[in-house]
Every structure is written in structure tokens, then in C-alpha cells.
GROMACS .gro file of C-alpha atoms in nm:
model
  488
    1MET     CA    1   4.080  16.949 -19.682
    2ILE     CA    2   4.007  17.130 -19.363
    3LEU     CA    3   3.896  16.967 -19.064
    4ARG     CA    4   3.676  17.119 -18.826
    5LYS     CA    5   3.644  17.075 -18.448
    6PRO     CA    6   3.273  16.949 -18.379
    7ILE     CA    7   3.063  17.203 -18.169
    8ALA     CA    8   3.029  17.050 -17.838
    9LEU     CA    9   2.671  17.041 -17.683
   10GLU     CA   10   2.616  17.161 -17.353
   11ASP     CA   11   2.590  16.886 -17.129
   12ASP     CA   12   2.310  17.040 -16.896
   13ALA     CA   13   2.026  16.857 -16.744
   14SER     CA   14   1.757  16.974 -16.999
   15ASN     CA   15   1.968  16.821 -17.280
   16ARG     CA   16   2.009  16.517 -17.080
   17SER     CA   17   1.656  16.490 -17.030
   18TRP     CA   18   1.556  16.559 -17.436
   19HIS     CA   19   1.815  16.314 -17.501
   20ASN     CA   20   1.701  16.049 -17.284
   21SER     CA   21   1.318  16.109 -17.338
   22SER     CA   22   1.369  16.118 -17.709
   23TRP     CA   23   1.540  15.828 -17.785
   24SER     CA   24   1.388  15.603 -17.529
   25ARG     CA   25   1.061  15.669 -17.707
   26ALA     CA   26   1.230  15.604 -18.049
   27PRO     CA   27   1.150  15.247 -18.197
   28LEU     CA   28   1.406  14.984 -18.150
   29ARG     CA   29   1.445  14.937 -18.502
   30TRP     CA   30   1.542  15.313 -18.545
   31GLN     CA   31   1.775  15.289 -18.246
   32LEU     CA   32   1.975  14.992 -18.383
   33ALA     CA   33   1.945  15.178 -18.765
   34ILE     CA   34   2.085  15.477 -18.599
   35VAL     CA   35   2.365  15.318 -18.382
   36THR     CA   36   2.453  15.107 -18.704
   37ALA     CA   37   2.476  15.387 -18.944
   38LEU     CA   38   2.661  15.605 -18.683
   39MET     CA   39   2.926  15.312 -18.649
   40VAL     CA   40   2.982  15.269 -18.993
   41ALA     CA   41   2.972  15.628 -19.091
   42ALA     CA   42   3.237  15.675 -18.829
   43ALA     CA   43   3.444  15.417 -18.945
   44VAL     CA   44   3.381  15.551 -19.302
   45GLY     CA   45   3.499  15.895 -19.208
   46ILE     CA   46   3.800  15.773 -19.061
   47MET     CA   47   3.900  15.574 -19.334
   48THR     CA   48   3.843  15.883 -19.560
   49ILE     CA   49   4.080  16.095 -19.337
   50VAL     CA   50   4.348  15.854 -19.317
   51ALA     CA   51   4.342  15.802 -19.700
   52TYR     CA   52   4.333  16.180 -19.758
   53TRP     CA   53   4.621  16.209 -19.514
   54THR     CA   54   4.818  15.936 -19.684
   55VAL     CA   55   4.767  16.036 -20.031
   56SER     CA   56   4.872  16.418 -19.947
   57THR     CA   57   5.159  16.326 -19.755
   58SER     CA   58   5.276  16.074 -20.036
   59LEU     CA   59   5.243  16.343 -20.283
   60ASN     CA   60   5.416  16.641 -20.095
   61ARG     CA   61   5.701  16.373 -20.051
   62SER     CA   62   5.720  16.279 -20.389
   63VAL     CA   63   5.737  16.660 -20.479
   64ASP     CA   64   6.047  16.705 -20.219
   65SER     CA   65   6.216  16.364 -20.392
   66GLN     CA   66   6.171  16.482 -20.739
   67LEU     CA   67   6.302  16.857 -20.630
   68GLU     CA   68   6.600  16.693 -20.455
   69SER     CA   69   6.664  16.468 -20.738
   70VAL     CA   70   6.665  16.759 -21.017
   71ALA     CA   71   6.872  16.983 -20.751
   72ARG     CA   72   7.136  16.690 -20.714
   73SER     CA   73   7.149  16.646 -21.117
   74MET     CA   74   7.241  17.000 -21.137
   75LEU     CA   75   7.507  17.043 -20.901
   76SER     CA   76   7.652  16.720 -21.041
   77ARG     CA   77   7.759  16.876 -21.335
   78SER     CA   78   7.861  17.221 -21.137
   79VAL     CA   79   8.208  17.052 -21.062
   80ASP     CA   80   8.294  17.078 -21.419
   81PRO     CA   81   8.480  17.395 -21.424
   82ALA     CA   82   8.338  17.496 -21.770
   83PHE     CA   83   7.991  17.464 -21.636
   84ASN     CA   84   8.007  17.783 -21.461
   85LYS     CA   85   8.099  17.966 -21.760
   86ARG     CA   86   7.796  17.855 -21.948
   87ILE     CA   87   7.566  17.865 -21.652
   88GLU     CA   88   7.297  18.106 -21.818
   89THR     CA   89   7.274  17.813 -22.098
   90GLU     CA   90   7.234  17.542 -21.823
   91ILE     CA   91   6.975  17.746 -21.662
   92GLU     CA   92   6.783  17.799 -21.978
   93SER     CA   93   6.817  17.441 -22.061
   94PHE     CA   94   6.676  17.338 -21.728
   95LYS     CA   95   6.386  17.563 -21.774
   96ALA     CA   96   6.317  17.398 -22.103
   97TYR     CA   97   6.279  17.056 -21.915
   98ASN     CA   98   6.146  17.198 -21.587
   99PRO     CA   99   5.894  17.486 -21.702
  100ASP     CA  100   5.704  17.450 -21.361
  101THR     CA  101   6.031  17.512 -21.183
  102ASN     CA  102   6.228  17.822 -21.097
  103ILE     CA  103   6.581  17.796 -21.047
  104LEU     CA  104   6.840  18.037 -20.874
  105TYR     CA  105   7.214  17.897 -20.878
  106PHE     CA  106   7.484  18.032 -20.668
  107PRO     CA  107   7.862  17.943 -20.775
  108PRO     CA  108   8.097  17.845 -20.509
  109GLY     CA  109   8.183  18.173 -20.283
  110ALA     CA  110   7.915  18.371 -20.461
  111SER     CA  111   7.678  18.593 -20.257
  112ARG     CA  112   7.442  18.666 -20.543
  113GLY     CA  113   7.249  18.401 -20.745
  114ILE     CA  114   7.233  18.357 -21.113
  115GLY     CA  115   6.885  18.281 -21.251
  116ASP     CA  116   6.515  18.362 -21.156
  117ASN     CA  117   6.427  18.565 -20.869
  118ILE     CA  118   6.325  18.371 -20.566
  119PRO     CA  119   6.274  18.553 -20.222
  120LEU     CA  120   6.540  18.378 -19.994
  121VAL     CA  121   6.435  18.319 -19.630
  122ASN     CA  122   6.623  18.068 -19.458
  123GLU     CA  123   6.819  17.931 -19.745
  124GLY     CA  124   7.140  18.157 -19.658
  125GLU     CA  125   7.229  17.865 -19.393
  126VAL     CA  126   7.259  17.648 -19.709
  127ILE     CA  127   7.447  17.895 -19.916
  128ARG     CA  128   7.704  17.972 -19.647
  129GLY     CA  129   7.743  17.579 -19.620
  130GLU     CA  130   7.603  17.544 -19.282
  131ILE     CA  131   7.333  17.319 -19.332
  132PRO     CA  132   7.326  17.083 -19.677
  133ILE     CA  133   6.965  17.109 -19.770
  134SER     CA  134   6.648  17.285 -19.665
  135PHE     CA  135   6.262  17.268 -19.761
  136ARG     CA  136   5.991  17.497 -19.698
  137ASN     CA  137   5.678  17.629 -19.854
  138GLN     CA  138   5.605  17.962 -20.002
  139GLY     CA  139   5.266  18.024 -20.122
  140ASP     CA  140   5.178  17.795 -20.367
  141GLN     CA  141   5.562  17.698 -20.415
  142ARG     CA  142   5.779  17.444 -20.275
  143VAL     CA  143   6.119  17.584 -20.217
  144LEU     CA  144   6.444  17.363 -20.190
  145ALA     CA  145   6.787  17.459 -20.114
  146LEU     CA  146   7.073  17.208 -20.172
  147ASN     CA  147   7.440  17.246 -20.120
  148ASN     CA  148   7.741  17.036 -20.256
  149GLU     CA  149   8.077  16.946 -20.142
  150VAL     CA  150   8.226  17.222 -20.388
  151GLY     CA  151   8.024  17.516 -20.228
  152ALA     CA  152   7.784  17.548 -20.513
  153THR     CA  153   7.430  17.610 -20.419
  154VAL     CA  154   7.113  17.563 -20.619
  155VAL     CA  155   6.777  17.683 -20.507
  156LEU     CA  156   6.479  17.572 -20.680
  157ALA     CA  157   6.103  17.674 -20.616
  158GLN     CA  158   5.846  17.459 -20.769
  159ASP     CA  159   5.469  17.544 -20.846
  160LEU     CA  160   5.228  17.310 -20.623
  161GLY     CA  161   4.913  17.431 -20.791
  162PRO     CA  162   4.858  17.118 -21.010
  163THR     CA  163   4.962  16.891 -20.662
  164TYR     CA  164   4.693  17.099 -20.475
  165ALA     CA  165   4.432  17.055 -20.713
  166LEU     CA  166   4.502  16.694 -20.727
  167VAL     CA  167   4.485  16.682 -20.354
  168SER     CA  168   4.161  16.889 -20.365
  169SER     CA  169   3.996  16.648 -20.613
  170LEU     CA  170   4.110  16.353 -20.419
  171GLY     CA  171   3.949  16.507 -20.115
  172MET     CA  172   3.627  16.535 -20.310
  173VAL     CA  173   3.588  16.239 -20.450
  174LEU     CA  174   3.681  16.068 -20.101
  175LEU     CA  175   3.382  16.316 -19.923
  176ILE     CA  176   3.163  16.194 -20.203
  177ILE     CA  177   3.261  15.829 -20.138
  178ALA     CA  178   3.203  15.888 -19.736
  179GLY     CA  179   2.845  16.032 -19.783
  180LEU     CA  180   2.760  15.780 -20.019
  181GLY     CA  181   2.898  15.502 -19.757
  182THR     CA  182   2.697  15.682 -19.493
  183LEU     CA  183   2.369  15.665 -19.695
  184MET     CA  184   2.438  15.289 -19.758
  185ALA     CA  185   2.529  15.238 -19.358
  186ILE     CA  186   2.177  15.409 -19.298
  187ALA     CA  187   1.988  15.153 -19.561
  188ALA     CA  188   2.211  14.851 -19.430
  189GLY     CA  189   2.122  14.944 -19.069
  190MET     CA  190   1.758  14.961 -19.157
  191VAL     CA  191   1.804  14.632 -19.338
  192VAL     CA  192   2.001  14.482 -19.048
  193SER     CA  193   1.736  14.619 -18.777
  194THR     CA  194   1.434  14.482 -18.966
  195THR     CA  195   1.558  14.154 -19.043
  196GLY     CA  196   1.723  14.115 -18.682
  197LEU     CA  197   1.396  14.233 -18.485
  198ARG     CA  198   1.139  14.034 -18.693
  199PRO     CA  199   1.146  13.745 -18.406
  200VAL     CA  200   1.111  14.038 -18.159
  201SER     CA  201   0.818  14.147 -18.354
  202ARG     CA  202   0.664  13.829 -18.378
  203LEU     CA  203   0.701  13.789 -17.997
  204GLN     CA  204   0.582  14.144 -17.921
  205ARG     CA  205   0.264  14.039 -18.130
  206ALA     CA  206   0.242  13.715 -17.922
  207VAL     CA  207   0.242  13.910 -17.617
  208GLU     CA  208  -0.043  14.146 -17.754
  209HIS     CA  209  -0.226  13.842 -17.842
  210VAL     CA  210  -0.223  13.712 -17.457
  211THR     CA  211  -0.331  14.046 -17.359
  212GLU     CA  212  -0.621  14.056 -17.573
  213THR     CA  213  -0.721  13.692 -17.580
  214ASP     CA  214  -0.596  13.577 -17.245
  215SER     CA  215  -0.472  13.272 -17.467
  216LEU     CA  216  -0.135  13.121 -17.346
  217GLU     CA  217  -0.040  12.948 -17.653
  218PRO     CA  218   0.349  12.901 -17.707
  219ILE     CA  219   0.537  13.061 -17.978
  220GLU     CA  220   0.671  12.918 -18.249
  221VAL     CA  221   1.075  12.870 -18.182
  222VAL     CA  222   1.300  12.963 -18.485
  223GLY     CA  223   1.659  12.915 -18.515
  224ARG     CA  224   1.923  12.896 -18.221
  225ASP     CA  225   2.029  13.245 -18.167
  226GLU     CA  226   1.984  13.487 -17.852
  227LEU     CA  227   1.606  13.579 -17.975
  228ALA     CA  228   1.510  13.189 -18.006
  229GLN     CA  229   1.640  13.161 -17.616
  230LEU     CA  230   1.460  13.474 -17.555
  231THR     CA  231   1.129  13.297 -17.730
  232ARG     CA  232   1.187  12.959 -17.550
  233SER     CA  233   1.184  13.156 -17.192
  234PHE     CA  234   0.873  13.329 -17.304
  235ASN     CA  235   0.711  12.998 -17.362
  236ASP     CA  236   0.821  12.875 -17.023
  237MET     CA  237   0.682  13.170 -16.842
  238LEU     CA  238   0.355  13.105 -17.045
  239GLU     CA  239   0.365  12.736 -16.943
  240SER     CA  240   0.423  12.880 -16.596
  241LEU     CA  241   0.134  13.098 -16.612
  242GLU     CA  242  -0.092  12.840 -16.752
  243ALA     CA  243  -0.007  12.612 -16.493
  244SER     CA  244  -0.051  12.850 -16.230
  245ARG     CA  245  -0.411  12.937 -16.373
  246ARG     CA  246  -0.479  12.529 -16.393
  247ARG     CA  247  -0.387  12.518 -16.033
  248GLN     CA  248  -0.598  12.801 -15.911
  249THR     CA  249  -0.879  12.681 -16.117
  250GLU     CA  250  -0.848  12.322 -15.960
  251LEU     CA  251  -0.827  12.507 -15.600
  252VAL     CA  252  -1.124  12.670 -15.639
  253ALA     CA  253  -1.315  12.405 -15.802
  254ASP     CA  254  -1.237  12.179 -15.527
  255ALA     CA  255  -1.292  12.397 -15.258
  256GLY     CA  256  -1.624  12.485 -15.406
  257HIS     CA  257  -1.723  12.102 -15.433
  258GLU     CA  258  -1.569  12.064 -15.040
  259LEU     CA  259  -1.752  12.366 -14.915
  260LYS     CA  260  -2.052  12.259 -15.075
  261THR     CA  261  -2.115  11.942 -14.814
  262PRO     CA  262  -2.100  12.125 -14.505
  263LEU     CA  263  -2.281  12.424 -14.612
  264THR     CA  264  -2.582  12.215 -14.726
  265SER     CA  265  -2.594  12.017 -14.387
  266LEU     CA  266  -2.557  12.330 -14.186
  267ARG     CA  267  -2.822  12.475 -14.374
  268THR     CA  268  -3.054  12.176 -14.357
  269ASN     CA  269  -2.987  12.145 -13.980
  270ILE     CA  270  -3.003  12.552 -13.914
  271GLU     CA  271  -3.367  12.590 -14.111
  272LEU     CA  272  -3.492  12.279 -13.926
  273LEU     CA  273  -3.434  12.429 -13.583
  274MET     CA  274  -3.582  12.765 -13.740
  275ILE     CA  275  -3.910  12.567 -13.791
  276VAL     CA  276  -3.917  12.403 -13.467
  277SER     CA  277  -3.842  12.729 -13.313
  278ASN     CA  278  -4.116  12.953 -13.494
  279SER     CA  279  -4.390  12.682 -13.541
  280PRO     CA  280  -4.577  12.613 -13.226
  281THR     CA  281  -4.738  12.316 -13.387
  282ALA     CA  282  -4.376  12.140 -13.469
  283THR     CA  283  -4.229  11.966 -13.156
  284ILE     CA  284  -3.902  11.832 -13.114
  285SER     CA  285  -3.755  11.647 -12.810
  286ASN     CA  286  -3.460  11.805 -12.596
  287GLU     CA  287  -3.210  11.525 -12.706
  288ASP     CA  288  -3.303  11.566 -13.061
  289ARG     CA  289  -3.234  11.950 -13.024
  290ARG     CA  290  -2.912  11.885 -12.860
  291ASP     CA  291  -2.821  11.665 -13.129
  292LEU     CA  292  -2.886  11.920 -13.412
  293GLU     CA  293  -2.693  12.211 -13.208
  294LYS     CA  294  -2.400  11.940 -13.192
  295ASP     CA  295  -2.435  11.920 -13.542
  296VAL     CA  296  -2.456  12.268 -13.634
  297ILE     CA  297  -2.146  12.331 -13.421
  298ALA     CA  298  -1.944  12.051 -13.560
  299GLN     CA  299  -2.020  12.188 -13.912
  300ILE     CA  300  -1.903  12.513 -13.809
  301GLU     CA  301  -1.611  12.378 -13.690
  302GLU     CA  302  -1.564  12.183 -14.021
  303LEU     CA  303  -1.582  12.473 -14.222
  304SER     CA  304  -1.362  12.681 -14.007
  305THR     CA  305  -1.106  12.414 -14.055
  306LEU     CA  306  -1.147  12.369 -14.428
  307ILE     CA  307  -1.140  12.736 -14.483
  308GLY     CA  308  -0.809  12.769 -14.253
  309ASP     CA  309  -0.660  12.478 -14.467
  310LEU     CA  310  -0.750  12.669 -14.759
  311VAL     CA  311  -0.578  12.962 -14.639
  312ASP     CA  312  -0.275  12.789 -14.556
  313LEU     CA  313  -0.270  12.597 -14.889
  314ALA     CA  314  -0.287  12.920 -15.103
  315ARG     CA  315  -0.026  13.053 -14.866
  316GLU     CA  316   0.209  12.791 -14.971
  317ASP     CA  317   0.111  12.828 -15.340
  318SER     CA  318   0.236  13.159 -15.313
  319ARG     CA  319   0.598  13.043 -15.200
  320VAL     CA  320   0.628  13.367 -14.950
  321GLN     CA  321   0.846  13.253 -14.699
  322ASN     CA  322   0.987  13.425 -14.411
  323ALA     CA  323   1.363  13.312 -14.403
  324GLU     CA  324   1.488  13.311 -14.049
  325PHE     CA  325   1.717  13.089 -13.834
  326VAL     CA  326   1.527  12.795 -13.717
  327ASP     CA  327   1.606  12.568 -13.378
  328LEU     CA  328   1.395  12.270 -13.520
  329GLY     CA  329   1.380  12.136 -13.166
  330ASP     CA  330   1.201  12.436 -13.031
  331THR     CA  331   0.974  12.471 -13.291
  332MET     CA  332   0.847  12.100 -13.281
  333SER     CA  333   0.822  12.136 -12.913
  334ASN     CA  334   0.605  12.451 -12.926
  335ALA     CA  335   0.395  12.245 -13.202
  336LEU     CA  336   0.371  11.954 -12.994
  337ASP     CA  337   0.257  12.140 -12.666
  338ARG     CA  338  -0.015  12.291 -12.897
  339VAL     CA  339  -0.156  11.941 -13.003
  340ARG     CA  340  -0.142  11.778 -12.645
  341ARG     CA  341  -0.370  12.093 -12.538
  342ARG     CA  342  -0.602  11.988 -12.829
  343ARG     CA  343  -0.574  11.589 -12.758
  344PRO     CA  344  -0.541  11.527 -12.419
  345ASP     CA  345  -0.641  11.176 -12.452
  346VAL     CA  346  -0.336  11.072 -12.671
  347LYS     CA  347   0.018  11.031 -12.541
  348PHE     CA  348   0.307  11.177 -12.718
  349ASP     CA  349   0.651  11.035 -12.673
  350PHE     CA  350   0.908  11.322 -12.826
  351VAL     CA  351   1.275  11.229 -12.877
  352ARG     CA  352   1.473  11.571 -12.912
  353THR     CA  353   1.796  11.655 -13.092
  354ASP     CA  354   1.974  11.965 -13.181
  355TRP     CA  355   1.919  12.060 -13.536
  356TYR     CA  356   1.918  12.421 -13.698
  357LEU     CA  357   1.825  12.510 -14.016
  358PHE     CA  358   1.739  12.822 -14.213
  359GLY     CA  359   1.370  12.887 -14.333
  360ASP     CA  360   1.038  12.929 -14.210
  361SER     CA  361   0.957  12.864 -13.849
  362PHE     CA  362   0.600  12.917 -13.861
  363ALA     CA  363   0.544  12.706 -14.149
  364LEU     CA  364   0.757  12.424 -14.030
  365GLY     CA  365   0.563  12.408 -13.679
  366ARG     CA  366   0.251  12.387 -13.878
  367ALA     CA  367   0.349  12.096 -14.086
  368VAL     CA  368   0.442  11.927 -13.771
  369VAL     CA  369   0.107  12.026 -13.593
  370ASN     CA  370  -0.072  11.873 -13.906
  371LEU     CA  371   0.116  11.551 -13.896
  372MET     CA  372   0.061  11.510 -13.505
  373ASP     CA  373  -0.306  11.565 -13.551
  374ASN     CA  374  -0.326  11.321 -13.817
  375ALA     CA  375  -0.142  11.061 -13.626
  376ALA     CA  376  -0.357  11.144 -13.312
  377LYS     CA  377  -0.700  11.107 -13.488
  378TRP     CA  378  -0.626  10.775 -13.628
  379SER     CA  379  -0.421  10.638 -13.296
  380PRO     CA  380  -0.688  10.413 -13.106
  381PRO     CA  381  -0.813  10.531 -12.735
  382ASN     CA  382  -0.505  10.591 -12.503
  383GLY     CA  383  -0.303  10.548 -12.802
  384VAL     CA  384   0.076  10.686 -12.839
  385VAL     CA  385   0.189  10.889 -13.106
  386ARG     CA  386   0.614  10.855 -13.125
  387LEU     CA  387   0.807  11.203 -13.268
  388ASN     CA  388   1.129  11.135 -13.321
  389MET     CA  389   1.461  11.338 -13.467
  390GLN     CA  390   1.718  11.131 -13.580
  391PRO     CA  391   2.029  11.277 -13.775
  392ILE     CA  392   2.150  11.062 -14.087
  393SER     CA  393   2.446  11.287 -14.169
  394ASP     CA  394   2.591  11.616 -14.096
  395SER     CA  395   2.368  11.771 -14.330
  396GLU     CA  396   2.057  11.591 -14.307
  397ILE     CA  397   1.801  11.456 -14.046
  398HIS     CA  398   1.497  11.206 -14.055
  399ILE     CA  399   1.180  11.372 -13.844
  400SER     CA  400   0.924  11.081 -13.807
  401VAL     CA  401   0.580  11.062 -13.676
  402ALA     CA  402   0.459  10.726 -13.606
  403ASP     CA  403   0.113  10.621 -13.463
  404SER     CA  404  -0.054  10.287 -13.362
  405GLY     CA  405  -0.354  10.301 -13.611
  406PRO     CA  406  -0.490  10.090 -13.886
  407GLY     CA  407  -0.215  10.214 -14.166
  408ILE     CA  408  -0.254  10.339 -14.521
  409PRO     CA  409  -0.309  10.111 -14.739
  410ALA     CA  410  -0.012  10.075 -15.014
  411ALA     CA  411  -0.259  10.156 -15.312
  412ASP     CA  412  -0.306  10.506 -15.148
  413ARG     CA  413   0.032  10.590 -15.040
  414ALA     CA  414   0.092  10.781 -15.365
  415LYS     CA  415  -0.215  11.012 -15.329
  416VAL     CA  416  -0.225  11.091 -14.962
  417PHE     CA  417  -0.039  11.419 -15.045
  418GLU     CA  418  -0.286  11.537 -15.307
  419ARG     CA  419  -0.528  11.807 -15.238
  420PHE     CA  420  -0.863  11.683 -15.108
  421PHE     CA  421  -0.780  11.325 -15.125
  422ARG     CA  422  -0.961  11.120 -14.857
  423SER     CA  423  -0.931  10.736 -14.850
  424VAL     CA  424  -1.219  10.503 -14.828
  425GLN     CA  425  -1.157  10.485 -14.418
  426ALA     CA  426  -1.075  10.855 -14.404
  427ARG     CA  427  -1.437  10.959 -14.556
  428SER     CA  428  -1.607  10.855 -14.211
  429MET     CA  429  -1.351  11.069 -14.026
  430PRO     CA  430  -1.360  11.458 -13.999
  431GLY     CA  431  -1.097  11.667 -14.193
  432SER     CA  432  -1.059  11.842 -14.525
  433GLY     CA  433  -0.801  11.629 -14.710
  434LEU     CA  434  -0.548  11.912 -14.735
  435GLY     CA  435  -0.348  11.858 -14.426
  436LEU     CA  436  -0.094  11.624 -14.585
  437SER     CA  437  -0.095  11.836 -14.930
  438ILE     CA  438   0.024  12.152 -14.686
  439VAL     CA  439   0.277  11.931 -14.519
  440LYS     CA  440   0.441  11.847 -14.845
  441LYS     CA  441   0.452  12.179 -14.978
  442VAL     CA  442   0.627  12.320 -14.668
  443VAL     CA  443   0.884  12.019 -14.678
  444GLU     CA  444   0.973  12.056 -15.048
  445ARG     CA  445   0.996  12.433 -15.008
  446HIS     CA  446   1.270  12.363 -14.740
  447HIS     CA  447   1.448  12.132 -14.960
  448GLY     CA  448   1.321  11.814 -14.800
  449THR     CA  449   1.106  11.526 -14.885
  450ILE     CA  450   0.849  11.315 -14.687
  451GLU     CA  451   0.740  10.951 -14.739
  452VAL     CA  452   0.481  10.731 -14.631
  453LEU     CA  453   0.585  10.419 -14.422
  454ASP     CA  454   0.502  10.134 -14.173
  455SER     CA  455   0.526  10.209 -13.793
  456ASP     CA  456   0.682   9.940 -13.594
  457ASP     CA  457   0.336   9.835 -13.461
  458GLY     CA  458   0.131   9.839 -13.797
  459GLY     CA  459   0.023  10.152 -13.803
  460THR     CA  460   0.150  10.472 -14.056
  461LEU     CA  461   0.510  10.621 -13.985
  462MET     CA  462   0.538  10.975 -14.185
  463GLN     CA  463   0.922  11.013 -14.228
  464ILE     CA  464   1.040  11.399 -14.309
  465THR     CA  465   1.410  11.440 -14.456
  466LEU     CA  466   1.565  11.766 -14.408
  467PRO     CA  467   1.864  11.991 -14.489
  468GLY     CA  468   2.041  12.136 -14.196
  469SER     CA  469   2.333  12.092 -13.923
  470ALA     CA  470   2.354  12.010 -13.584
  471SER     CA  471   2.587  12.293 -13.531
  472GLU     CA  472   2.427  12.659 -13.474
  473ALA     CA  473   2.762  12.812 -13.547
  474ILE     CA  474   2.762  12.638 -13.914
  475ILE     CA  475   2.423  12.761 -13.991
  476ARG     CA  476   2.473  13.133 -13.896
  477ALA     CA  477   2.825  13.141 -14.062
  478GLN     CA  478   2.613  13.027 -14.392
  479HIS     CA  479   2.386  13.310 -14.373
  480PRO     CA  480   2.556  13.585 -14.198
  481GLU     CA  481   2.286  13.842 -14.266
  482GLU     CA  482   2.036  13.657 -14.074
  483LYS     CA  483   2.291  13.716 -13.786
  484LEU     CA  484   2.302  14.095 -13.824
  485ALA     CA  485   1.924  14.094 -13.837
  486THR     CA  486   1.910  13.936 -13.519
  487GLU     CA  487   2.186  14.159 -13.356
  488HIS     CA  488   2.013  14.482 -13.472
   0.00000   0.00000   0.00000
């Protein structure tokens, strides 16, 4: 069997581009089948080569062993002095039993051999007694030369034609087996790929169904293998998409409902003002006109606040955050300054301490502003809103905002963070019902919690728990990339 070195493909850019594009466009089923077939074919090929080499080597060794055994048997009789006298008879007897083997015998000390004409190449070293034995190939013959202790030498040449024919037949059989094994490997690869990719096909059909029908129904999970885990992950994604869609639908519905009331009132007041302005017979007192104008301005402000809250809520739902190093004390001080300018009629007490964390400074400031605005709204005239920062451990802090208002009923405390929820007492007050919902989302995004408690004087206490540290160095060490961003 002759093995030829495979022709190497040129590793140029065009070949790589063709291979990558053709392979990547092939169906995954075919890719798996081809890879499986190549691996099995390589294994079958290696096993075929090893089997051929092993059998061929064993046959050659068997021939050498048989030749050496025959030669030693012949030389064992040469010790008898009478052997050399009947050498021709012995040779004829040998050839009668070994018709496919030529023999040339050299008596001790002789320079010419007796027997068949066998060309000598390196057998002279054996004849002279320099080496005891030698083997070589000559055409289709295996030539052996063996010398014994008395100086006699026998040279044997055995025809290897039958052996070569047997080896060739063996190689052909192994080649046929390798071919059949490759075909079976391709068939097995197709079966394995088809069976193994059946869940993937089912997942693909489900994705196409979602694309075509916009339906987010989960897929049936079969088994516990990796494909089943992939299906579960896909179902989790569908569930998240369904929840996101549901939140968007609820937000649009609630926003439309909340926008409808101020828009209706605004439209009514504007139409009334237009009627009074355009009709010479319609009259209205200056006081009523001023009241209508104040209502219009208040409704416009209410719409602006509601739209701003909706934008803030959509921003929190998107989970986009500008992560940065935050000095929480500075953030709360800045928020307090903004609220004081808007509510000069309310007194604010702020107990500050050093606290640092990694998060969204703007969102945290907006959350604190919402809490203080809410507390100021419910505080009585000349009331006091108390803002306090109190570390409860090395890694957590309480931020509390307390007022002296009527407080929140226990039955409503679990609902105050829902979108657009307004208690019976709050419905007569301005507001959209989104402020506390935004606060909760900001706090949860910073891995904190918020709860509603009673203040010391019977009002409401909003208490936030946030992670962080009183040491600036610790927070900066935990987020070295923020330090680099600051330096650059």
C-alpha cells in the first residue's frame, strides 16, 4: 500500500474567505454531519493504516523467522563431516521441501558456493565470518545469509510474491472497509445531527412563530440536556418580554387615564376664555377671569409635572444608569437646596454624614427631591421636614425623610409605591402618583430598600437603606476604573 502525502491548499486570503463564507452558510445539520463523518473517517483511516502496517510487518518478520529456522536446520547438519560429501544430494532434498526458496551453500573455508545462482551483495561479510547473519531484499526475494561456528555458510533467497499478493489483498480489503466505514460515518452523522438538532429546529420554529404572530407563548421543554436548558432560557426571555410588554401597556393606559383629566379641564377652561373673549354679549367678572387663568396655569403645570414624571419613570424602566463615584452627602445637599428654593414656607433640618457609593448621582438626587417635595407638601404651615443620614454598619446607611403631616394609613403603605396610586386624602392634592414609584425604582437599582414608617410626631417617615462606605478610599479601591476615568 502506497501512502501519498495530501496536497496542501494555499492559505491565501481568497481561499479563507471562500471557506468561511461557504461553511458559515451551510446548514448546521450539514456542518455537524460533515464534522462527524470527517472524525470517523479519520479514525477509520488511522486504524486501517495501523492494521495494514502491523500485518505487513508481522508477515515480513514471519518470513525472516522461517528463513532463519530453515537455514539453522541446514547448518546443523553441516557439522557432520559426511555432509559435505553429499552436499548436492542435501541441496536437492532441501529444494524438494522448499520449492520457492533458492539455496547457496559455502563449506567451511570455501570461496565458491554450491547450489543456485544467488547474486551476492553484502553476504561476503557473513561468509568470511565477520558477522553471523544478514537480511536484505532483492526484487521480489528475501535474501538471508547465516554462518555457523565451524565456518559453513548458507545463503537462502525466498520468493516473496505470494506474501506481497497477500499483503496487497489485505490492503484492498482494508481500503474497502475504510470506504464503507466513511459512508456509514456520513449516514451516522446525518442521523445524529438530525436527532440532536430536533429541539433546535423546534426552537427555530418557535422563534419564527413569535416573529410572524407576535405571540410570546412558551415552548415545551423536553429532557434535561443543554438544549433543554437553552429552551428554558428562551422561555425566560419570552417571559421577560411579556412582562416588559405588559408594563409598557399598563404605563400607556395609566398615562392616558391620568392625562385625560387635566387635559379635559384645561380644554374646558380655554374654551370658556375663548367664548368670553370672542363674544361681545358674554361677560365675566375680572375675578372670575383671574380664577380661570390661574386654573389654566395650574393645569399646565400639572401636565408638565406629569409628563416629567412619565419621562423619569420610563428612564428608570430602561435601566440605563450613569455609574460614577457618588458623594451621597453632596448629592443630598444639592437636592435640599433645590427644594428649599421651591418651598420657602417649610423649614428643613439636615443631619449630614460622610458616605460614598458607586451609582447614579442624578437619579439619587431626583429620588431625594421627590421624597422632600412629598414631605413638604404634607407638612402643616411652618412645618419642619427632617432629613437624616445615619450609618447602621460599615457597609449600609439609613436615609430618613420625616414630616409632621397626617401620616399614611397602614392599609395604604403597601400601595404607595405603585404607579399612579393616590390615597383618598391625596386626591385633593396636586400630584401624579408617580413620585414614590420613581423613588423605589432608583433605590432598588442601587441595591437598596425603602419602607414607610411613622415619624416621631405622628407624620410619615420614609426610610431608605443604601450600601456604600464612610471611607472614600474603600469605594474608589472597589471601582478603580472610575478613578482612571476621573484622572483622564
